Amino acid sequence: MPRLEIPRKAVYRLSLYHRCLQRLKENEVETVSSAALAKAAGVKPTQLRKDLAYFGQFGTRGLGYETEALSEKLTDVLGTTRLQPVILVGVGHLGSALLGYNGFAREGFEVVAAFDLVANRERAANQNIPLYGMAKLKTYIDTHSIKMAILTVPGRVGQEVANQLVAAGIQAILNFAPVVLEVPDGVMVNNVDLAIELENLSYFIR
């Protein structure tokens, strides 16, 4: 059977639902209504039910969803039942800050290696993630079967480095470089442009 195409925004919202369910579990809430979960995620109940329906039937009419069961299902759907290995390319100020962030593991991801033109770049004492030169990029990706990368290089080399990642087998890129990447079909790119986000906020506080 052909694979059902799930809208990217629906997949993004699954992550929001998952975060809300994690907080409910921490507060020992065993069941939650679709209205309450939708409100916590900032969506309408109809949208929540539509998004979940892509992956099966959940919940009991009048009782809502079992928090633990739905959380486990979303963990499985999102592919975070075990730590997903990720590499980071570009160890400048932003890259270094991300390497120092310890929240990835809580969400199912592990930054296993970093790459930079300067392999002996000075870093903070608490950053023990291996740092390699770009010449070792493809071999490392092949050897460790890496599929995801965080890209934190300057915009002028963003496309060039993205091409290297794709050629080495990377299938998903979280792109912090201020450039629109051109990638083949089958390679997913999520762009994080901090300046655009601030500009957007600036509009709303005028």
PDB file of N, CA and C in Angstrom, residues 8 12 149 172-176 181 188-193:
ATOM      1  N   ARG A   8       3.613  18.222   6.907  1.00  0.00           N
ATOM      2  CA  ARG A   8       4.734  18.548   7.799  1.00  0.00           C
ATOM      3  C   ARG A   8       4.258  19.275   9.047  1.00  0.00           C
ATOM      4  N   TYR A  12       4.883  18.380  12.981  1.00  0.00           N
ATOM      5  CA  TYR A  12       5.391  19.363  13.949  1.00  0.00           C
ATOM      6  C   TYR A  12       4.484  19.426  15.175  1.00  0.00           C
ATOM      7  N   ALA A 149      21.658  15.904  10.798  1.00  0.00           N
ATOM      8  CA  ALA A 149      22.748  16.845  11.048  1.00  0.00           C
ATOM      9  C   ALA A 149      22.190  18.208  11.419  1.00  0.00           C
ATOM     10  N   ALA A 172      18.268  14.375   6.890  1.00  0.00           N
ATOM     11  CA  ALA A 172      17.518  15.442   7.546  1.00  0.00           C
ATOM     12  C   ALA A 172      18.510  16.457   8.111  1.00  0.00           C
ATOM     13  N   ILE A 173      18.231  17.747   7.864  1.00  0.00           N
ATOM     14  CA  ILE A 173      19.129  18.827   8.294  1.00  0.00           C
ATOM     15  C   ILE A 173      18.343  19.867   9.071  1.00  0.00           C
ATOM     16  N   LEU A 174      18.825  20.183  10.268  1.00  0.00           N
ATOM     17  CA  LEU A 174      18.312  21.332  11.011  1.00  0.00           C
ATOM     18  C   LEU A 174      19.241  22.488  10.684  1.00  0.00           C
ATOM     19  N   ASN A 175      18.748  23.435   9.897  1.00  0.00           N
ATOM     20  CA  ASN A 175      19.600  24.451   9.300  1.00  0.00           C
ATOM     21  C   ASN A 175      19.513  25.784  10.035  1.00  0.00           C
ATOM     22  N   PHE A 176      20.621  26.180  10.669  1.00  0.00           N
ATOM     23  CA  PHE A 176      20.726  27.490  11.290  1.00  0.00           C
ATOM     24  C   PHE A 176      21.443  28.482  10.381  1.00  0.00           C
ATOM     25  N   LEU A 181      18.391  26.378   1.559  1.00  0.00           N
ATOM     26  CA  LEU A 181      19.132  25.252   0.998  1.00  0.00           C
ATOM     27  C   LEU A 181      18.337  24.553  -0.099  1.00  0.00           C
ATOM     28  N   MET A 188      14.992  16.146   4.097  1.00  0.00           N
ATOM     29  CA  MET A 188      14.171  17.129   4.795  1.00  0.00           C
ATOM     30  C   MET A 188      15.058  18.203   5.421  1.00  0.00           C
ATOM     31  N   VAL A 189      14.608  19.448   5.312  1.00  0.00           N
ATOM     32  CA  VAL A 189      15.321  20.579   5.914  1.00  0.00           C
ATOM     33  C   VAL A 189      14.351  21.386   6.762  1.00  0.00           C
ATOM     34  N   ASN A 190      14.701  21.608   8.006  1.00  0.00           N
ATOM     35  CA  ASN A 190      13.979  22.545   8.865  1.00  0.00           C
ATOM     36  C   ASN A 190      14.889  23.743   9.104  1.00  0.00           C
ATOM     37  N   ASN A 191      14.394  24.936   8.768  1.00  0.00           N
ATOM     38  CA  ASN A 191      15.196  26.145   8.887  1.00  0.00           C
ATOM     39  C   ASN A 191      14.898  26.877  10.192  1.00  0.00           C
ATOM     40  N   VAL A 192      15.958  27.305  10.860  1.00  0.00           N
ATOM     41  CA  VAL A 192      15.829  28.112  12.073  1.00  0.00           C
ATOM     42  C   VAL A 192      16.591  29.404  11.825  1.00  0.00           C
ATOM     43  N   ASP A 193      15.858  30.475  11.530  1.00  0.00           N
ATOM     44  CA  ASP A 193      16.476  31.777  11.290  1.00  0.00           C
ATOM     45  C   ASP A 193      16.095  32.689  12.450  1.00  0.00           C
TER      46      ASP A 193
END
